[in-house]
Amino acid sequence: SEGALMANVLAILEQRDGALRSVSFEVTTAARAIADAVGGEVHTLVAGGPGIGAASAGAGKYGADRVFACEAQDLAVASPEAVTALAAQQIAGGDYFAVLLPASSMGKDLAPRIAARLDLPLATDATALDVENGNLIITRPVYAGRLFARVSLQGSPAVVSLRPNVFRPAERVSAGEVEMISTPAGAAGARVTVEAFHAAEGGNLDVAEASIVVSGGRGMKGPVHWPLLEELRAALGPAAALGASRAVVDAGWRPHAEQVGQTGKTVSPKLYFAIAISGAMQHLAGMRSSGVIVAVNKDADAPIFKVADYGIVGDAHEVVPVLAARIREARGD
Ligand code: FAD
């Protein structure tokens, strides 16, 4: 609409198996806050297989005014080049102030492609967004999370990826209409095709996506003691996943997929347990933005206690079973 020129915000959503992922609602909610601050509309865009149009209506509940969906069989899994072309077409025709994506594996692939395609400024892995004097101010971690930089970008729209689990989805009463669009002509001939996603063995929820994480460190003294952590994880319910420090992964006690930190995954759950982890800078880099941090360590001077909201000084082998039992009680198990 003419009145909202350059004030709209585009949220590029992510789906898996035909359903919007929770990061999509986080991005839509963040887009709503920015659009409200600059007086614009929120548009969402999602690409997927047949049925994604109907499945994307849910974005309206999180504040989307217009919900654009592109359905095609070859968009069912992931298709970075086609989605880049689709997003570029949408952005070119849309007078956008900002374009937001999740900094998920898929968003980390897409965001720079879109920025490069349209020669737009890019900021990745944002943990906060503000509008000051009409400018978008992006807060993002630097130096492995030791500092936060507040940056503003030259040029518009700004392409910004948002760290998963940081922006909490908030429902609204309004519901946007779904509008079907198609991929631009000539988008075929992709060099990359993603055929399928395979869940990691063991069925453990991905540590980067879980809302509760139980991580173990070298102080656990070996893989034979992991059932203790597995028991705590189970007590916390299906939203909890196991994580590990690098010392544990390097020792071969746990798979690399569970490593949290600078050279592992960045996690930002609502609740993070660091059990027998010292709290080295490179570990903190991957978990510092968690909501509530609980540390168990036998050394009262362990650096992990500097970032912990709750600290228990004690032997993990004694503390963890008690913690698990109390949590089971509190959850009514
Ligand atoms: P330790 O430092 O050995 O700490 C073990 C802790 O357990 C101690 O605090 C001890 O007091 C406590 N403890 C011992 N016994 C008990 C007990 N019975 N009960 C309770 N507490 C007990 N690390 C990461 O985690 N992730 C990364 O991605 C990562 N990337 C890195 C990248 C680079 C380039 C470098 C140089 C390092 C990186 N590291 C990373 C390694 C990091 O510096 C630390 O070495 C590592 O995090 C230590 O793991 P930890 O805390 O499990 O072990």
PDB file of C-alpha atoms in Angstrom, residues 13-310:
ATOM      1  CA  LEU A  13       9.518 -18.777   6.997  1.00  0.00           C
ATOM      2  CA  GLU A  14      10.747 -22.318   7.245  1.00  0.00           C
ATOM      3  CA  GLN A  15       8.772 -25.509   6.931  1.00  0.00           C
ATOM      4  CA  ARG A  16       9.607 -29.149   7.404  1.00  0.00           C
ATOM      5  CA  ASP A  17       7.425 -32.027   6.264  1.00  0.00           C
ATOM      6  CA  GLY A  18       4.773 -29.528   5.249  1.00  0.00           C
ATOM      7  CA  ALA A  19       4.391 -27.794   8.611  1.00  0.00           C
ATOM      8  CA  LEU A  20       5.786 -24.418   9.679  1.00  0.00           C
ATOM      9  CA  ARG A  21       8.635 -24.794  12.155  1.00  0.00           C
ATOM     10  CA  SER A  22       8.583 -22.859  15.434  1.00  0.00           C
ATOM     11  CA  VAL A  23      11.398 -20.559  14.209  1.00  0.00           C
ATOM     12  CA  SER A  24       8.860 -19.312  11.658  1.00  0.00           C
ATOM     13  CA  PHE A  25       6.643 -17.978  14.422  1.00  0.00           C
ATOM     14  CA  GLU A  26       9.642 -16.372  16.131  1.00  0.00           C
ATOM     15  CA  VAL A  27      10.548 -14.543  12.924  1.00  0.00           C
ATOM     16  CA  THR A  28       6.933 -13.492  12.298  1.00  0.00           C
ATOM     17  CA  THR A  29       6.630 -12.127  15.852  1.00  0.00           C
ATOM     18  CA  ALA A  30       9.895 -10.175  15.478  1.00  0.00           C
ATOM     19  CA  ALA A  31       8.707  -8.831  12.119  1.00  0.00           C
ATOM     20  CA  ARG A  32       5.455  -7.678  13.740  1.00  0.00           C
ATOM     21  CA  ALA A  33       7.338  -5.648  16.363  1.00  0.00           C
ATOM     22  CA  ILE A  34       9.460  -3.927  13.693  1.00  0.00           C
ATOM     23  CA  ALA A  35       6.490  -3.279  11.409  1.00  0.00           C
ATOM     24  CA  ASP A  36       4.555  -1.772  14.328  1.00  0.00           C
ATOM     25  CA  ALA A  37       7.494   0.514  15.124  1.00  0.00           C
ATOM     26  CA  VAL A  38       7.727   1.813  11.545  1.00  0.00           C
ATOM     27  CA  GLY A  39       4.019   1.701  10.713  1.00  0.00           C
ATOM     28  CA  GLY A  40       4.079  -1.043   8.107  1.00  0.00           C
ATOM     29  CA  GLU A  41       2.680  -4.458   7.339  1.00  0.00           C
ATOM     30  CA  VAL A  42       4.124  -7.897   7.972  1.00  0.00           C
ATOM     31  CA  HIS A  43       4.352 -10.174   4.965  1.00  0.00           C
ATOM     32  CA  THR A  44       5.431 -13.757   5.316  1.00  0.00           C
ATOM     33  CA  LEU A  45       6.782 -15.973   2.572  1.00  0.00           C
ATOM     34  CA  VAL A  46       7.111 -19.723   2.632  1.00  0.00           C
ATOM     35  CA  ALA A  47       7.990 -22.248  -0.041  1.00  0.00           C
ATOM     36  CA  GLY A  48       7.025 -25.877   0.233  1.00  0.00           C
ATOM     37  CA  GLY A  49       5.374 -28.875  -1.335  1.00  0.00           C
ATOM     38  CA  PRO A  50       1.671 -29.188  -2.145  1.00  0.00           C
ATOM     39  CA  GLY A  51      -0.384 -28.165   0.898  1.00  0.00           C
ATOM     40  CA  ILE A  52       2.052 -25.584   2.242  1.00  0.00           C
ATOM     41  CA  GLY A  53      -0.448 -22.807   1.437  1.00  0.00           C
ATOM     42  CA  ALA A  54      -2.989 -24.158   3.903  1.00  0.00           C
ATOM     43  CA  ALA A  55      -0.271 -24.988   6.439  1.00  0.00           C
ATOM     44  CA  SER A  56       1.138 -21.444   6.306  1.00  0.00           C
ATOM     45  CA  ALA A  57      -2.113 -19.802   7.431  1.00  0.00           C
ATOM     46  CA  GLY A  58      -0.858 -20.198  11.003  1.00  0.00           C
ATOM     47  CA  ALA A  59       1.588 -17.313  10.410  1.00  0.00           C
ATOM     48  CA  GLY A  60      -1.404 -14.976  10.556  1.00  0.00           C
ATOM     49  CA  LYS A  61      -1.851 -15.835  14.224  1.00  0.00           C
ATOM     50  CA  TYR A  62       1.585 -14.394  14.958  1.00  0.00           C
ATOM     51  CA  GLY A  63       0.897 -11.094  13.282  1.00  0.00           C
ATOM     52  CA  ALA A  64       1.281 -11.563   9.511  1.00  0.00           C
ATOM     53  CA  ASP A  65      -0.968  -9.226   7.501  1.00  0.00           C
ATOM     54  CA  ARG A  66      -0.304 -11.043   4.250  1.00  0.00           C
ATOM     55  CA  VAL A  67       0.806 -14.640   3.989  1.00  0.00           C
ATOM     56  CA  PHE A  68       2.470 -15.571   0.699  1.00  0.00           C
ATOM     57  CA  ALA A  69       2.953 -19.228  -0.105  1.00  0.00           C
ATOM     58  CA  CYS A  70       4.580 -20.964  -3.031  1.00  0.00           C
ATOM     59  CA  GLU A  71       3.653 -24.608  -3.563  1.00  0.00           C
ATOM     60  CA  ALA A  72       5.572 -26.948  -5.835  1.00  0.00           C
ATOM     61  CA  GLN A  73       6.599 -30.570  -5.573  1.00  0.00           C
ATOM     62  CA  ASP A  74      10.292 -29.693  -5.954  1.00  0.00           C
ATOM     63  CA  LEU A  75      10.088 -27.196  -3.071  1.00  0.00           C
ATOM     64  CA  ALA A  76       8.937 -29.880  -0.613  1.00  0.00           C
ATOM     65  CA  VAL A  77      12.297 -30.536   1.076  1.00  0.00           C
ATOM     66  CA  ALA A  78      14.643 -27.579   0.628  1.00  0.00           C
ATOM     67  CA  SER A  79      15.758 -25.800  -2.449  1.00  0.00           C
ATOM     68  CA  PRO A  80      18.024 -22.883  -1.675  1.00  0.00           C
ATOM     69  CA  GLU A  81      18.358 -21.576  -5.219  1.00  0.00           C
ATOM     70  CA  ALA A  82      14.647 -21.607  -6.028  1.00  0.00           C
ATOM     71  CA  VAL A  83      13.802 -19.996  -2.678  1.00  0.00           C
ATOM     72  CA  THR A  84      16.476 -17.336  -3.257  1.00  0.00           C
ATOM     73  CA  ALA A  85      14.879 -16.520  -6.629  1.00  0.00           C
ATOM     74  CA  LEU A  86      11.427 -16.486  -5.050  1.00  0.00           C
ATOM     75  CA  ALA A  87      12.525 -14.214  -2.189  1.00  0.00           C
ATOM     76  CA  ALA A  88      14.344 -11.895  -4.604  1.00  0.00           C
ATOM     77  CA  GLN A  89      11.192 -11.577  -6.688  1.00  0.00           C
ATOM     78  CA  GLN A  90       9.119 -10.815  -3.594  1.00  0.00           C
ATOM     79  CA  ILE A  91      11.595  -8.273  -2.206  1.00  0.00           C
ATOM     80  CA  ALA A  92      11.982  -6.513  -5.563  1.00  0.00           C
ATOM     81  CA  GLY A  93       8.220  -6.053  -5.773  1.00  0.00           C
ATOM     82  CA  GLY A  94       7.553  -5.186  -2.170  1.00  0.00           C
ATOM     83  CA  ASP A  95       9.076  -1.949  -0.805  1.00  0.00           C
ATOM     84  CA  TYR A  96      10.479  -3.608   2.284  1.00  0.00           C
ATOM     85  CA  PHE A  97      12.187  -1.974   5.238  1.00  0.00           C
ATOM     86  CA  ALA A  98      13.638  -5.278   6.461  1.00  0.00           C
ATOM     87  CA  VAL A  99      13.756  -8.947   5.513  1.00  0.00           C
ATOM     88  CA  LEU A 100      13.982 -11.395   8.432  1.00  0.00           C
ATOM     89  CA  LEU A 101      14.898 -15.087   8.400  1.00  0.00           C
ATOM     90  CA  PRO A 102      15.737 -17.612  11.103  1.00  0.00           C
ATOM     91  CA  ALA A 103      19.480 -18.218  11.602  1.00  0.00           C
ATOM     92  CA  SER A 104      18.721 -21.938  11.356  1.00  0.00           C
ATOM     93  CA  SER A 105      20.777 -24.237   9.106  1.00  0.00           C
ATOM     94  CA  MET A 106      18.453 -23.332   6.262  1.00  0.00           C
ATOM     95  CA  GLY A 107      18.444 -19.603   7.039  1.00  0.00           C
ATOM     96  CA  LYS A 108      22.226 -19.552   7.315  1.00  0.00           C
ATOM     97  CA  ASP A 109      22.285 -20.838   3.759  1.00  0.00           C
ATOM     98  CA  LEU A 110      19.550 -18.550   2.413  1.00  0.00           C
ATOM     99  CA  ALA A 111      20.284 -15.178   4.017  1.00  0.00           C
ATOM    100  CA  PRO A 112      23.642 -14.515   2.321  1.00  0.00           C
ATOM    101  CA  ARG A 113      22.324 -15.825  -1.004  1.00  0.00           C
ATOM    102  CA  ILE A 114      19.429 -13.350  -0.884  1.00  0.00           C
ATOM    103  CA  ALA A 115      21.623 -10.435   0.229  1.00  0.00           C
ATOM    104  CA  ALA A 116      24.176 -11.157  -2.495  1.00  0.00           C
ATOM    105  CA  ARG A 117      21.548 -11.617  -5.182  1.00  0.00           C
ATOM    106  CA  LEU A 118      20.012  -8.195  -4.534  1.00  0.00           C
ATOM    107  CA  ASP A 119      23.170  -6.470  -3.255  1.00  0.00           C
ATOM    108  CA  LEU A 120      21.575  -5.821   0.138  1.00  0.00           C
ATOM    109  CA  PRO A 121      23.253  -5.377   3.539  1.00  0.00           C
ATOM    110  CA  LEU A 122      23.212  -8.442   5.793  1.00  0.00           C
ATOM    111  CA  ALA A 123      23.478  -8.996   9.557  1.00  0.00           C
ATOM    112  CA  THR A 124      23.435 -12.557  10.857  1.00  0.00           C
ATOM    113  CA  ASP A 125      22.474 -14.242  14.120  1.00  0.00           C
ATOM    114  CA  ALA A 126      20.709 -11.250  15.682  1.00  0.00           C
ATOM    115  CA  THR A 127      19.611 -11.558  19.305  1.00  0.00           C
ATOM    116  CA  ALA A 128      17.626  -8.281  19.456  1.00  0.00           C
ATOM    117  CA  LEU A 129      16.114  -5.763  17.055  1.00  0.00           C
ATOM    118  CA  ASP A 130      15.163  -2.150  17.779  1.00  0.00           C
ATOM    119  CA  VAL A 131      14.002   0.785  15.750  1.00  0.00           C
ATOM    120  CA  GLU A 132      15.637   4.084  16.699  1.00  0.00           C
ATOM    121  CA  ASN A 133      14.887   7.274  14.771  1.00  0.00           C
ATOM    122  CA  GLY A 134      13.522   5.173  11.962  1.00  0.00           C
ATOM    123  CA  ASN A 135      16.693   3.050  11.696  1.00  0.00           C
ATOM    124  CA  LEU A 136      16.852  -0.662  12.362  1.00  0.00           C
ATOM    125  CA  ILE A 137      19.401  -1.412  15.104  1.00  0.00           C
ATOM    126  CA  ILE A 138      20.538  -5.018  15.232  1.00  0.00           C
ATOM    127  CA  THR A 139      22.175  -6.578  18.290  1.00  0.00           C
ATOM    128  CA  ARG A 140      24.418  -9.523  17.466  1.00  0.00           C
ATOM    129  CA  PRO A 141      27.109 -11.431  19.351  1.00  0.00           C
ATOM    130  CA  VAL A 142      30.748 -10.908  18.378  1.00  0.00           C
ATOM    131  CA  TYR A 143      34.003 -12.478  19.624  1.00  0.00           C
ATOM    132  CA  ALA A 144      32.228 -15.766  20.279  1.00  0.00           C
ATOM    133  CA  GLY A 145      29.545 -14.143  22.412  1.00  0.00           C
ATOM    134  CA  ARG A 146      31.820 -12.183  24.747  1.00  0.00           C
ATOM    135  CA  LEU A 147      30.457  -8.898  23.438  1.00  0.00           C
ATOM    136  CA  PHE A 148      27.319  -7.767  21.716  1.00  0.00           C
ATOM    137  CA  ALA A 149      27.570  -5.308  18.837  1.00  0.00           C
ATOM    138  CA  ARG A 150      24.732  -2.969  17.991  1.00  0.00           C
ATOM    139  CA  VAL A 151      24.863  -2.328  14.272  1.00  0.00           C
ATOM    140  CA  SER A 152      22.841  -0.390  11.761  1.00  0.00           C
ATOM    141  CA  LEU A 153      23.101  -1.195   8.075  1.00  0.00           C
ATOM    142  CA  GLN A 154      23.508   1.157   5.137  1.00  0.00           C
ATOM    143  CA  GLY A 155      20.898   0.498   2.510  1.00  0.00           C
ATOM    144  CA  SER A 156      17.441  -0.948   2.506  1.00  0.00           C
ATOM    145  CA  PRO A 157      15.981  -3.417   3.015  1.00  0.00           C
ATOM    146  CA  ALA A 158      18.314  -4.899   5.609  1.00  0.00           C
ATOM    147  CA  VAL A 159      18.492  -8.693   5.505  1.00  0.00           C
ATOM    148  CA  VAL A 160      18.725 -10.039   9.059  1.00  0.00           C
ATOM    149  CA  SER A 161      18.831 -13.593  10.360  1.00  0.00           C
ATOM    150  CA  LEU A 162      17.595 -14.162  13.915  1.00  0.00           C
ATOM    151  CA  ARG A 163      19.103 -16.599  16.391  1.00  0.00           C
ATOM    152  CA  PRO A 164      16.579 -19.381  17.039  1.00  0.00           C
ATOM    153  CA  ASN A 165      14.891 -19.544  20.468  1.00  0.00           C
ATOM    154  CA  VAL A 166      15.681 -15.915  21.339  1.00  0.00           C
ATOM    155  CA  PHE A 167      12.601 -14.151  19.970  1.00  0.00           C
ATOM    156  CA  ARG A 168       9.576 -15.621  21.751  1.00  0.00           C
ATOM    157  CA  PRO A 169       6.548 -16.156  19.511  1.00  0.00           C
ATOM    158  CA  ALA A 170       3.472 -14.186  20.609  1.00  0.00           C
ATOM    159  CA  GLU A 171       0.006 -14.875  19.233  1.00  0.00           C
ATOM    160  CA  ARG A 172      -2.297 -12.138  17.965  1.00  0.00           C
ATOM    161  CA  VAL A 173      -5.988 -12.109  17.238  1.00  0.00           C
ATOM    162  CA  SER A 174      -5.668 -11.154  13.574  1.00  0.00           C
ATOM    163  CA  ALA A 175      -5.210 -13.733  10.852  1.00  0.00           C
ATOM    164  CA  GLY A 176      -3.786 -12.878   7.431  1.00  0.00           C
ATOM    165  CA  GLU A 177      -5.172 -14.330   4.212  1.00  0.00           C
ATOM    166  CA  VAL A 178      -3.015 -16.826   2.327  1.00  0.00           C
ATOM    167  CA  GLU A 179      -2.040 -15.713  -1.182  1.00  0.00           C
ATOM    168  CA  MET A 180      -0.511 -18.243  -3.554  1.00  0.00           C
ATOM    169  CA  ILE A 181       2.436 -17.159  -5.670  1.00  0.00           C
ATOM    170  CA  SER A 182       4.695 -19.003  -8.081  1.00  0.00           C
ATOM    171  CA  THR A 183       8.436 -19.204  -8.547  1.00  0.00           C
ATOM    172  CA  PRO A 184       9.877 -16.805 -11.106  1.00  0.00           C
ATOM    173  CA  ALA A 185      10.363 -18.116 -14.622  1.00  0.00           C
ATOM    174  CA  GLY A 186      13.862 -19.393 -15.240  1.00  0.00           C
ATOM    175  CA  ALA A 187      14.355 -20.467 -11.626  1.00  0.00           C
ATOM    176  CA  ALA A 188      14.695 -24.071 -12.764  1.00  0.00           C
ATOM    177  CA  GLY A 189      18.043 -25.744 -13.318  1.00  0.00           C
ATOM    178  CA  ALA A 190      19.100 -25.644  -9.687  1.00  0.00           C
ATOM    179  CA  ARG A 191      22.642 -26.785  -8.981  1.00  0.00           C
ATOM    180  CA  VAL A 192      21.716 -27.886  -5.466  1.00  0.00           C
ATOM    181  CA  THR A 193      18.909 -30.262  -4.664  1.00  0.00           C
ATOM    182  CA  VAL A 194      18.239 -31.469  -1.153  1.00  0.00           C
ATOM    183  CA  GLU A 195      16.596 -34.852  -1.399  1.00  0.00           C
ATOM    184  CA  ALA A 196      15.751 -35.625   2.208  1.00  0.00           C
ATOM    185  CA  PHE A 197      16.583 -34.940   5.834  1.00  0.00           C
ATOM    186  CA  HIS A 198      17.511 -37.877   8.035  1.00  0.00           C
ATOM    187  CA  ALA A 199      17.127 -37.601  11.795  1.00  0.00           C
ATOM    188  CA  ALA A 200      20.292 -38.284  13.790  1.00  0.00           C
ATOM    189  CA  GLU A 201      20.561 -41.786  15.170  1.00  0.00           C
ATOM    190  CA  GLY A 202      19.268 -42.356  18.681  1.00  0.00           C
ATOM    191  CA  GLY A 203      16.276 -40.111  18.087  1.00  0.00           C
ATOM    192  CA  ASN A 204      17.684 -37.452  20.444  1.00  0.00           C
ATOM    193  CA  LEU A 205      16.062 -34.101  19.764  1.00  0.00           C
ATOM    194  CA  ASP A 206      18.509 -31.701  18.085  1.00  0.00           C
ATOM    195  CA  VAL A 207      20.288 -29.796  20.835  1.00  0.00           C
ATOM    196  CA  ALA A 208      20.063 -26.571  18.806  1.00  0.00           C
ATOM    197  CA  GLU A 209      16.276 -26.784  18.652  1.00  0.00           C
ATOM    198  CA  ALA A 210      15.321 -28.084  22.077  1.00  0.00           C
ATOM    199  CA  SER A 211      13.798 -25.705  24.602  1.00  0.00           C
ATOM    200  CA  ILE A 212      15.628 -27.486  27.437  1.00  0.00           C
ATOM    201  CA  VAL A 213      19.212 -28.763  27.226  1.00  0.00           C
ATOM    202  CA  VAL A 214      21.102 -31.009  29.640  1.00  0.00           C
ATOM    203  CA  SER A 215      24.830 -30.815  28.828  1.00  0.00           C
ATOM    204  CA  GLY A 216      27.552 -32.898  30.411  1.00  0.00           C
ATOM    205  CA  GLY A 217      31.271 -32.157  30.683  1.00  0.00           C
ATOM    206  CA  ARG A 218      34.512 -33.979  31.358  1.00  0.00           C
ATOM    207  CA  GLY A 219      33.749 -33.961  35.075  1.00  0.00           C
ATOM    208  CA  MET A 220      31.175 -36.703  34.399  1.00  0.00           C
ATOM    209  CA  LYS A 221      34.259 -38.963  34.145  1.00  0.00           C
ATOM    210  CA  GLY A 222      33.196 -41.155  31.241  1.00  0.00           C
ATOM    211  CA  PRO A 223      30.365 -42.328  29.016  1.00  0.00           C
ATOM    212  CA  VAL A 224      29.320 -44.967  31.562  1.00  0.00           C
ATOM    213  CA  HIS A 225      27.896 -42.137  33.672  1.00  0.00           C
ATOM    214  CA  TRP A 226      25.699 -40.690  30.906  1.00  0.00           C
ATOM    215  CA  PRO A 227      22.609 -42.599  32.080  1.00  0.00           C
ATOM    216  CA  LEU A 228      22.588 -40.067  34.963  1.00  0.00           C
ATOM    217  CA  LEU A 229      22.170 -37.219  32.486  1.00  0.00           C
ATOM    218  CA  GLU A 230      19.756 -39.236  30.369  1.00  0.00           C
ATOM    219  CA  GLU A 231      17.627 -39.698  33.517  1.00  0.00           C
ATOM    220  CA  LEU A 232      17.629 -35.935  34.151  1.00  0.00           C
ATOM    221  CA  ARG A 233      16.742 -35.332  30.501  1.00  0.00           C
ATOM    222  CA  ALA A 234      13.877 -37.828  30.678  1.00  0.00           C
ATOM    223  CA  ALA A 235      12.595 -36.231  33.900  1.00  0.00           C
ATOM    224  CA  LEU A 236      12.375 -32.898  32.088  1.00  0.00           C
ATOM    225  CA  GLY A 237      10.131 -34.358  29.392  1.00  0.00           C
ATOM    226  CA  PRO A 238      10.130 -34.518  25.592  1.00  0.00           C
ATOM    227  CA  ALA A 239      11.263 -30.892  25.104  1.00  0.00           C
ATOM    228  CA  ALA A 240      14.697 -31.687  26.557  1.00  0.00           C
ATOM    229  CA  ALA A 241      17.805 -32.756  24.624  1.00  0.00           C
ATOM    230  CA  LEU A 242      21.296 -33.837  25.607  1.00  0.00           C
ATOM    231  CA  GLY A 243      24.337 -31.662  24.927  1.00  0.00           C
ATOM    232  CA  ALA A 244      28.037 -31.941  25.665  1.00  0.00           C
ATOM    233  CA  SER A 245      31.243 -29.953  26.000  1.00  0.00           C
ATOM    234  CA  ARG A 246      34.008 -30.344  23.475  1.00  0.00           C
ATOM    235  CA  ALA A 247      36.180 -32.236  25.954  1.00  0.00           C
ATOM    236  CA  VAL A 248      33.469 -34.900  26.023  1.00  0.00           C
ATOM    237  CA  VAL A 249      33.142 -35.045  22.247  1.00  0.00           C
ATOM    238  CA  ASP A 250      36.916 -35.092  21.705  1.00  0.00           C
ATOM    239  CA  ALA A 251      37.142 -38.011  24.123  1.00  0.00           C
ATOM    240  CA  GLY A 252      34.592 -39.838  21.985  1.00  0.00           C
ATOM    241  CA  TRP A 253      32.050 -40.118  24.804  1.00  0.00           C
ATOM    242  CA  ARG A 254      29.314 -38.363  22.793  1.00  0.00           C
ATOM    243  CA  PRO A 255      28.709 -37.545  19.088  1.00  0.00           C
ATOM    244  CA  HIS A 256      29.776 -34.178  17.669  1.00  0.00           C
ATOM    245  CA  ALA A 257      26.133 -33.391  16.878  1.00  0.00           C
ATOM    246  CA  GLU A 258      25.674 -32.795  20.617  1.00  0.00           C
ATOM    247  CA  GLN A 259      28.601 -30.400  21.047  1.00  0.00           C
ATOM    248  CA  VAL A 260      27.680 -26.957  22.324  1.00  0.00           C
ATOM    249  CA  GLY A 261      30.075 -24.083  21.783  1.00  0.00           C
ATOM    250  CA  GLN A 262      32.205 -22.147  19.389  1.00  0.00           C
ATOM    251  CA  THR A 263      33.051 -25.156  17.260  1.00  0.00           C
ATOM    252  CA  GLY A 264      29.784 -26.941  18.003  1.00  0.00           C
ATOM    253  CA  LYS A 265      26.217 -25.706  18.033  1.00  0.00           C
ATOM    254  CA  THR A 266      24.857 -22.440  19.316  1.00  0.00           C
ATOM    255  CA  VAL A 267      21.910 -23.096  21.559  1.00  0.00           C
ATOM    256  CA  SER A 268      19.497 -20.743  23.244  1.00  0.00           C
ATOM    257  CA  PRO A 269      17.001 -22.883  25.153  1.00  0.00           C
ATOM    258  CA  LYS A 270      14.703 -21.586  27.871  1.00  0.00           C
ATOM    259  CA  LEU A 271      16.598 -23.755  30.352  1.00  0.00           C
ATOM    260  CA  TYR A 272      20.225 -24.969  30.135  1.00  0.00           C
ATOM    261  CA  PHE A 273      21.892 -27.384  32.544  1.00  0.00           C
ATOM    262  CA  ALA A 274      25.711 -27.382  32.573  1.00  0.00           C
ATOM    263  CA  ILE A 275      26.703 -30.475  34.514  1.00  0.00           C
ATOM    264  CA  ALA A 276      30.403 -30.878  35.354  1.00  0.00           C
ATOM    265  CA  ILE A 277      31.351 -28.329  32.709  1.00  0.00           C
ATOM    266  CA  SER A 278      33.988 -25.755  33.664  1.00  0.00           C
ATOM    267  CA  GLY A 279      32.552 -22.927  31.559  1.00  0.00           C
ATOM    268  CA  ALA A 280      35.432 -22.197  29.175  1.00  0.00           C
ATOM    269  CA  MET A 281      34.926 -19.171  26.929  1.00  0.00           C
ATOM    270  CA  GLN A 282      34.425 -21.412  23.892  1.00  0.00           C
ATOM    271  CA  HIS A 283      31.649 -23.310  25.656  1.00  0.00           C
ATOM    272  CA  LEU A 284      29.955 -20.122  26.864  1.00  0.00           C
ATOM    273  CA  ALA A 285      29.971 -18.841  23.272  1.00  0.00           C
ATOM    274  CA  GLY A 286      27.435 -21.512  22.416  1.00  0.00           C
ATOM    275  CA  MET A 287      25.014 -21.258  25.337  1.00  0.00           C
ATOM    276  CA  ARG A 288      25.289 -17.842  26.927  1.00  0.00           C
ATOM    277  CA  SER A 289      22.026 -16.530  25.496  1.00  0.00           C
ATOM    278  CA  SER A 290      20.018 -19.334  27.169  1.00  0.00           C
ATOM    279  CA  GLY A 291      17.075 -18.169  29.293  1.00  0.00           C
ATOM    280  CA  VAL A 292      17.911 -19.753  32.648  1.00  0.00           C
ATOM    281  CA  ILE A 293      21.276 -21.427  33.252  1.00  0.00           C
ATOM    282  CA  VAL A 294      21.730 -24.038  35.975  1.00  0.00           C
ATOM    283  CA  ALA A 295      25.258 -25.214  36.762  1.00  0.00           C
ATOM    284  CA  VAL A 296      26.382 -28.188  38.812  1.00  0.00           C
ATOM    285  CA  ASN A 297      30.111 -28.272  39.548  1.00  0.00           C
ATOM    286  CA  LYS A 298      32.187 -29.484  42.455  1.00  0.00           C
ATOM    287  CA  ASP A 299      34.500 -26.465  42.142  1.00  0.00           C
ATOM    288  CA  ALA A 300      32.892 -23.312  43.587  1.00  0.00           C
ATOM    289  CA  ASP A 301      35.320 -21.193  41.537  1.00  0.00           C
ATOM    290  CA  ALA A 302      34.408 -22.752  38.166  1.00  0.00           C
ATOM    291  CA  PRO A 303      33.796 -19.979  35.624  1.00  0.00           C
ATOM    292  CA  ILE A 304      30.412 -21.479  34.680  1.00  0.00           C
ATOM    293  CA  PHE A 305      29.026 -20.033  37.935  1.00  0.00           C
ATOM    294  CA  LYS A 306      29.650 -16.500  36.591  1.00  0.00           C
ATOM    295  CA  VAL A 307      26.970 -16.986  33.945  1.00  0.00           C
ATOM    296  CA  ALA A 308      24.687 -19.330  35.912  1.00  0.00           C
ATOM    297  CA  ASP A 309      21.349 -18.164  37.320  1.00  0.00           C
ATOM    298  CA  TYR A 310      21.359 -21.119  39.713  1.00  0.00           C
TER     299      TYR A 310
END
